[in-house]
CSV table of C-alpha atoms in Angstrom, one decimal:
chain,number,residue,atom,x,y,z
A,1,GLN,CA,144.2,76.7,59.7
A,2,VAL,CA,140.6,77.5,60.2
A,3,GLN,CA,138.7,78.4,57.0
A,4,LEU,CA,135.2,79.7,56.5
A,5,VAL,CA,133.7,79.5,53.1
A,6,GLU,CA,130.3,81.1,52.3
A,7,SER,CA,128.0,80.4,49.4
A,8,GLY,CA,124.4,81.0,48.3
A,9,GLY,CA,124.4,84.7,47.7
A,10,GLY,CA,122.8,86.1,44.6
A,11,SER,CA,120.2,88.5,43.2
A,12,VAL,CA,116.5,88.2,43.9
A,13,GLN,CA,113.5,90.4,43.8
A,14,ALA,CA,111.9,91.8,47.0
A,15,GLY,CA,109.8,89.1,48.7
A,16,GLY,CA,112.1,86.3,47.5
A,17,SER,CA,114.3,83.9,49.4
A,18,LEU,CA,117.9,82.9,49.6
A,19,ARG,CA,119.8,80.3,51.7
A,20,LEU,CA,123.3,81.1,52.6
A,21,SER,CA,125.8,78.4,53.7
A,22,CYS,CA,129.1,78.6,55.4
A,23,VAL,CA,131.4,75.5,55.7
A,24,ALA,CA,134.0,75.6,58.5
A,25,SER,CA,137.1,73.6,58.5
A,26,GLY,CA,140.5,73.3,60.2
A,27,TYR,CA,139.5,73.2,63.8
A,28,THR,CA,138.6,70.5,66.3
A,29,TYR,CA,137.3,72.5,69.3
A,30,LYS,CA,133.6,71.7,69.6
A,31,THR,CA,132.3,74.6,71.7
A,32,THR,CA,132.0,77.3,69.1
A,33,CYS,CA,129.5,79.9,68.2
A,34,MET,CA,128.9,81.1,64.7
A,35,ALA,CA,127.2,84.1,63.2
A,36,TRP,CA,126.2,86.0,60.1
A,37,PHE,CA,127.1,89.6,59.7
A,38,ARG,CA,126.5,92.0,56.8
A,39,GLN,CA,127.9,95.2,55.5
A,40,ALA,CA,126.3,97.5,52.9
A,41,PRO,CA,128.4,100.1,51.1
A,42,GLY,CA,129.0,103.1,53.3
A,43,LYS,CA,127.7,101.4,56.4
A,44,GLU,CA,129.2,99.6,59.4
A,45,ARG,CA,129.2,95.8,59.7
A,46,GLU,CA,126.2,94.7,61.6
A,47,GLY,CA,125.2,91.4,63.2
A,48,VAL,CA,122.3,89.6,61.5
A,49,ALA,CA,122.0,86.3,63.4
A,50,GLY,CA,124.1,84.1,65.7
A,51,ILE,CA,124.0,80.6,67.2
A,52,ASP,CA,125.8,78.9,70.0
A,53,SER,CA,126.9,75.3,70.1
A,54,ASP,CA,123.8,74.5,72.3
A,55,GLY,CA,121.5,76.0,69.7
A,56,SER,CA,120.8,79.3,71.4
A,57,THR,CA,120.1,82.0,68.8
A,58,ARG,CA,120.1,85.7,68.5
A,59,TYR,CA,118.7,87.9,65.7
A,60,ALA,CA,118.9,91.5,64.8
A,61,ASP,CA,115.5,93.2,65.2
A,62,SER,CA,115.4,94.0,61.4
A,63,VAL,CA,115.4,90.3,60.4
A,64,LYS,CA,113.3,88.7,63.2
A,65,GLY,CA,110.5,86.6,61.7
A,66,ARG,CA,112.2,86.6,58.2
A,67,PHE,CA,115.6,85.0,58.7
A,68,THR,CA,116.4,81.7,60.4
A,69,ILE,CA,119.9,80.6,61.4
A,70,SER,CA,120.8,77.0,61.9
A,71,ARG,CA,123.9,74.8,62.0
A,72,ASP,CA,124.7,71.2,61.2
A,73,HIS,CA,127.4,70.1,63.5
A,74,ALA,CA,128.1,66.9,61.6
A,75,LYS,CA,128.8,68.8,58.4
A,76,ASP,CA,130.4,71.8,60.2
A,77,THR,CA,128.1,74.0,58.3
A,78,LEU,CA,126.2,77.1,59.2
A,79,TYR,CA,123.0,78.2,57.3
A,80,LEU,CA,121.0,81.4,57.0
A,81,GLN,CA,117.5,81.0,55.5
A,82,MET,CA,116.4,84.4,54.3
A,83,ASP,CA,112.7,84.9,53.4
A,84,SER,CA,110.7,87.9,52.6
A,85,LEU,CA,113.8,89.7,51.5
A,86,GLU,CA,113.8,93.5,51.3
A,87,PRO,CA,116.0,95.9,49.3
A,88,GLU,CA,117.4,97.0,52.7
A,89,ASP,CA,118.9,93.4,53.0
A,90,THR,CA,121.3,94.1,50.2
A,91,ALA,CA,124.8,93.7,51.5
A,92,MET,CA,127.9,91.5,51.6
A,93,TYR,CA,127.1,88.7,54.1
A,94,TYR,CA,130.0,87.3,56.2
A,95,CYS,CA,130.2,84.1,58.2
A,96,ALA,CA,132.1,84.3,61.5
A,97,LEU,CA,133.3,81.8,64.1
A,98,ALA,CA,134.5,82.2,67.7
A,99,PHE,CA,135.5,79.6,70.3
A,100,GLY,CA,133.1,79.4,73.2
A,101,ASP,CA,129.3,80.0,73.5
A,102,LEU,CA,129.4,83.8,73.3
A,103,ILE,CA,126.1,84.6,71.5
A,104,ALA,CA,123.7,84.1,74.4
A,105,PRO,CA,125.7,86.2,76.9
A,106,TYR,CA,127.2,88.9,74.6
A,107,GLY,CA,125.0,89.1,71.5
A,108,LEU,CA,126.1,89.9,68.0
A,109,ASN,CA,129.3,91.8,68.7
A,110,PRO,CA,131.7,91.6,65.8
A,111,GLY,CA,134.6,92.2,68.1
A,112,LEU,CA,134.1,88.8,69.6
A,113,PHE,CA,134.8,87.0,66.4
A,114,ALA,CA,138.4,86.5,65.2
A,115,LEU,CA,137.6,84.2,62.3
A,116,TRP,CA,135.8,85.4,59.2
A,117,GLY,CA,134.9,84.2,55.7
A,118,SER,CA,135.4,86.3,52.6
A,119,GLY,CA,131.7,87.0,52.2
A,120,THR,CA,128.9,86.4,49.7
A,121,GLN,CA,126.9,89.1,48.0
A,122,VAL,CA,123.2,89.4,48.4
A,123,ASN,CA,121.3,91.9,46.1
A,124,VAL,CA,117.6,92.5,46.5
A,125,SER,CA,115.8,94.6,44.0
A,126,SER,CA,112.5,96.3,44.4
């Protein structure tokens, strides 16, 4: 059974940084894409950043230049380095995984991802 477990959320002031992690387990298929999504109260879930198995990445316009997605294949871990955080970044952040390299051709479409973590909360105060 595939499991995704996020960590690293917390409360910071605007301008601060956080690093989210997502450990994946329970699968052997190597060609997978992973992504971070977020959802604020009353808003739809939106894609933040995604990465294919070959390292191709995609970012939402709102986080370009501030967030960096990376993955460690040896540790089956996905990361999201978030710098220059803004109050608008406040949300529950979710890790997602799909089989195949889907980010480059299809972007950050939540409908592509069948496997999700339970989320980690990020709060940014002004």
